[in-house]
Coordinates of C-alpha atoms in Angstrom, one line a residue:
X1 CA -23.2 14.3 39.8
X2 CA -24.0 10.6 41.4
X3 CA -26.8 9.9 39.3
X4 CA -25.1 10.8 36.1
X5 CA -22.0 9.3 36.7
X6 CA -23.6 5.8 37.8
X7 CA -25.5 6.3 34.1
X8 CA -21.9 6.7 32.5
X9 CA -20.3 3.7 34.2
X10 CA -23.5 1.7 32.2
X11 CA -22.5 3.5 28.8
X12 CA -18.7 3.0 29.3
X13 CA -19.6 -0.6 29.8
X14 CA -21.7 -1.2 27.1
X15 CA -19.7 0.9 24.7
X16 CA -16.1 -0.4 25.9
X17 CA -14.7 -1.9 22.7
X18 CA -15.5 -0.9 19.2
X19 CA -13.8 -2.9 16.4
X20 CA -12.0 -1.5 13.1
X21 CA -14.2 -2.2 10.5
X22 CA -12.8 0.9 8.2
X23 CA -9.8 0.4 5.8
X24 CA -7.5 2.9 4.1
X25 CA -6.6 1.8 1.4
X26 CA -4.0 4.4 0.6
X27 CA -2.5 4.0 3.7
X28 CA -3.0 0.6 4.7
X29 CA -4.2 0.9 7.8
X30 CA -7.8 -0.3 10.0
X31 CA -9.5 2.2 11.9
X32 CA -12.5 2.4 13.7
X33 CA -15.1 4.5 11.7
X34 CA -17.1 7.4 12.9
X35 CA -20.0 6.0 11.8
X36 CA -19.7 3.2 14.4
X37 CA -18.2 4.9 17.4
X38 CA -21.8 7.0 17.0
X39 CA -24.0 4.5 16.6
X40 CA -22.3 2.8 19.3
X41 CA -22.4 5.3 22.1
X42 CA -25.7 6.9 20.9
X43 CA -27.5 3.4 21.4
X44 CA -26.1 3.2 25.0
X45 CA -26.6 7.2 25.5
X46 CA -30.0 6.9 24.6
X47 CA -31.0 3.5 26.5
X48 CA -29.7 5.8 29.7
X49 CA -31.7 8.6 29.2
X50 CA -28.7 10.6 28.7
X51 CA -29.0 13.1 25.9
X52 CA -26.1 14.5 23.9
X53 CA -25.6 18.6 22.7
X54 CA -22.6 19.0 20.5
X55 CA -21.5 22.7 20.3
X56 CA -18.9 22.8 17.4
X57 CA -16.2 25.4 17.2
X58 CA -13.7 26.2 14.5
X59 CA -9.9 27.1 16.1
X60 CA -8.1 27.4 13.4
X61 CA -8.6 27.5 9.4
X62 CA -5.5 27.9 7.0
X63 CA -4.6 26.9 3.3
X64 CA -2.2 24.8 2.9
X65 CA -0.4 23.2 -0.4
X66 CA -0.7 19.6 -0.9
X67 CA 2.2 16.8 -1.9
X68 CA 1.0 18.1 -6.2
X69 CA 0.9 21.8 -5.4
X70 CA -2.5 22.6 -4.8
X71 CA -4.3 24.5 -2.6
X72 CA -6.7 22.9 0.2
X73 CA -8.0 24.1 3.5
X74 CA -6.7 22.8 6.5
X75 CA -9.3 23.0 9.7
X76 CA -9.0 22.8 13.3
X77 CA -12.2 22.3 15.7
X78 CA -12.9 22.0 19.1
X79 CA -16.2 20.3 20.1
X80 CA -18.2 20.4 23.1
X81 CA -20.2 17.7 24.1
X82 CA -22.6 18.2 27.0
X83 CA -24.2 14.8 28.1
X84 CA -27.6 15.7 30.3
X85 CA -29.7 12.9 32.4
X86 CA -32.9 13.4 31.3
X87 CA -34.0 11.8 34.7
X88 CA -32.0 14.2 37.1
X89 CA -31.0 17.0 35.3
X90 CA -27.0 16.6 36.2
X91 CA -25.1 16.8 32.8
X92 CA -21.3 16.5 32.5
X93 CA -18.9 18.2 29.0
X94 CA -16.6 16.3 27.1
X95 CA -14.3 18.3 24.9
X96 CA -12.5 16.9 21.7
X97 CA -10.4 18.0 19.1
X98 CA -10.1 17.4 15.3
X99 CA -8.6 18.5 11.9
X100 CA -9.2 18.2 8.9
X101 CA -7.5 19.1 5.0
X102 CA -10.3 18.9 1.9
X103 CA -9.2 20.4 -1.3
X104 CA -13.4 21.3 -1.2
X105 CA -15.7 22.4 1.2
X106 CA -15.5 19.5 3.4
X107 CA -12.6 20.5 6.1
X108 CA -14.9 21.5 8.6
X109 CA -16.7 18.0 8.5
X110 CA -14.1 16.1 9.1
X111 CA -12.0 18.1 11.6
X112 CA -15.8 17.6 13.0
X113 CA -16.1 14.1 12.8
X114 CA -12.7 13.4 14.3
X115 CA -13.6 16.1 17.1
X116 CA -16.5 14.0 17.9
X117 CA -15.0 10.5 17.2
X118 CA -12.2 10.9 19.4
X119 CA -13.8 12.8 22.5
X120 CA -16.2 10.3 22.7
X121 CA -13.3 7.4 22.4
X122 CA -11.2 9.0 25.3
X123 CA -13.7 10.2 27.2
X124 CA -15.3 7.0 27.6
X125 CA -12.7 4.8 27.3
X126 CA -13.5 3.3 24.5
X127 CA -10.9 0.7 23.4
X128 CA -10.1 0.1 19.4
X129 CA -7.8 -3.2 20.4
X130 CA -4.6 -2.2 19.7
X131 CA -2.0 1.0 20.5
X132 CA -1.2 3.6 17.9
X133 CA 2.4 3.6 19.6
X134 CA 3.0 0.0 19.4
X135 CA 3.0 -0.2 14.9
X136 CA 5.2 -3.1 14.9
X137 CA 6.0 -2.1 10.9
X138 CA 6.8 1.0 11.9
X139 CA 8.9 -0.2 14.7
X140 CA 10.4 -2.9 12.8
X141 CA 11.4 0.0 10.1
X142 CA 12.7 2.3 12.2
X143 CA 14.7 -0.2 13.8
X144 CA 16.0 -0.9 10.0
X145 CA 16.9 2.2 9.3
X146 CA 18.8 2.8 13.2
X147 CA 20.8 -0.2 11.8
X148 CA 21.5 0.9 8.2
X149 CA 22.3 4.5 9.7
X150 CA 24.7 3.0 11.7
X151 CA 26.4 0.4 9.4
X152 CA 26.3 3.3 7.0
X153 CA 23.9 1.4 4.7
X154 CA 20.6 2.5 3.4
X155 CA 19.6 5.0 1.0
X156 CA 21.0 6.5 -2.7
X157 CA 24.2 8.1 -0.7
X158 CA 24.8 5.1 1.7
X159 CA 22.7 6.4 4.3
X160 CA 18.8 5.4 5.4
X161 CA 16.5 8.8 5.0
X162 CA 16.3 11.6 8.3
X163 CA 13.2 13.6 9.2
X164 CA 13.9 17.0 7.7
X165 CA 12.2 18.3 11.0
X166 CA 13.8 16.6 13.9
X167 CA 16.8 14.5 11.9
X168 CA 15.3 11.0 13.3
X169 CA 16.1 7.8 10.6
X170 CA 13.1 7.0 8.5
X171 CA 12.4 4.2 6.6
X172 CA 11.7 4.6 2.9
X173 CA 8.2 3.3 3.2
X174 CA 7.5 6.5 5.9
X175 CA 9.4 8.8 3.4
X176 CA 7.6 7.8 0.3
X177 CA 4.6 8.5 2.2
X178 CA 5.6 11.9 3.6
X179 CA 7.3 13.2 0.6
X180 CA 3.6 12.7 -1.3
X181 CA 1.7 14.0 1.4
X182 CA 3.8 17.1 2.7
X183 CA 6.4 17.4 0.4
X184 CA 9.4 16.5 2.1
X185 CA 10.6 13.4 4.2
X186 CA 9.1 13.6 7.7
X187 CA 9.2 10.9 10.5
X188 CA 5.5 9.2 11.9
X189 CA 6.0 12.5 14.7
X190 CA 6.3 15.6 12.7
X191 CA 4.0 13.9 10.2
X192 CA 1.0 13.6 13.5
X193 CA 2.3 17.4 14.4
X194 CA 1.9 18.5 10.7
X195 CA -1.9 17.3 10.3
X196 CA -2.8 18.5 13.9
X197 CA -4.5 15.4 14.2
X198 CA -6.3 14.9 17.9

């Protein structure tokens, strides 16, 4: 494993920031695309002589209703990655995990694509420049709505909006949200449990 893992220490290097070029626009959010991340790592995979197997495997497939009512399919996949050195023969897996909801035929696709995205992110530690956890907008909200919860300020009754999972305050930007995607007011937490997001 020597040879292979002085080859990886090269790709990690190479690869060890990728910036977010993608937008959502629904959302309002950056996020590094799929498209980059693989271009990215495939340059510096390839340049190494390492080459890359994916073996794609569905976990778990389910219909679920969307925030109008209608149907789509929610997928869960598992994908394993097996990097070989051409040169020596080691190889070493990486293993990731993705979901995806398409009202069409395209859950497996993305629960693929984030699979692969995000193995290949944590695997080589491949930073994005920031931290998921540390959204000062949603820290800044939440915050808000700690205060108005306990000033007794806040929403239509006098009080700010709770998770109807775990009973946490919620701002009404992150209920708004919620109640349009899943139906019901959900805090950033049971909204990352809900979409099984890896």
């Amino acid at each position: 494993m020597q040879k292979i893992a002085s080859k990886l220490i090269q790709v990690m290097a190479e690869c060890s920031q990728i910036p977010k070029n993608g937008v959502n626009d629904f959302h309002h959010y950056k996020y590094a695309t799929s498209a980059d991340v693989l271009e990215k790592v495939n340059s510096a995979l390839v340049k190494h002589k390492l080459a890359s197997v994916v073996m794609p495997e569905v976990l778990q497939a389910s219909e679920v209703l969307n925030s109008k009512g209608n149907a789509e399919q929610r997928v869960t996949v598992r994908v394993a990655i097996t990097l070989v050195d051409a040169e020596s023969g080691e190889s070493v897996l990486l293993v990731g995990l993705g979901s995806g909801q398409d009202v069409g035929d395209k859950a497996v696709m993305k629960a693929q694509t984030a699979a692969i995205k995000y193995a290949y992110l944590m695997s080589l530690a491949i930073s994005t420049n920031d931290d998921p956890e540390a959204d000062s907008r949603t820290d800044e909200g939440m915050s808000s709505a700690l205060g108005q919860a306990k000033s007794g300020g806040g929403g239509g009754a006098g009080k700010a909006a709770r998770c109807s999972d775990c009973d946490m305050p919620i701002t009404p930007g992150v209920e708004k949200v919620s109640v349009n995607k899943f139906g019901r007011p959900l805090c950033m937490k049971c909204q990352k449990n809900q979409q099984g997001v890896a």
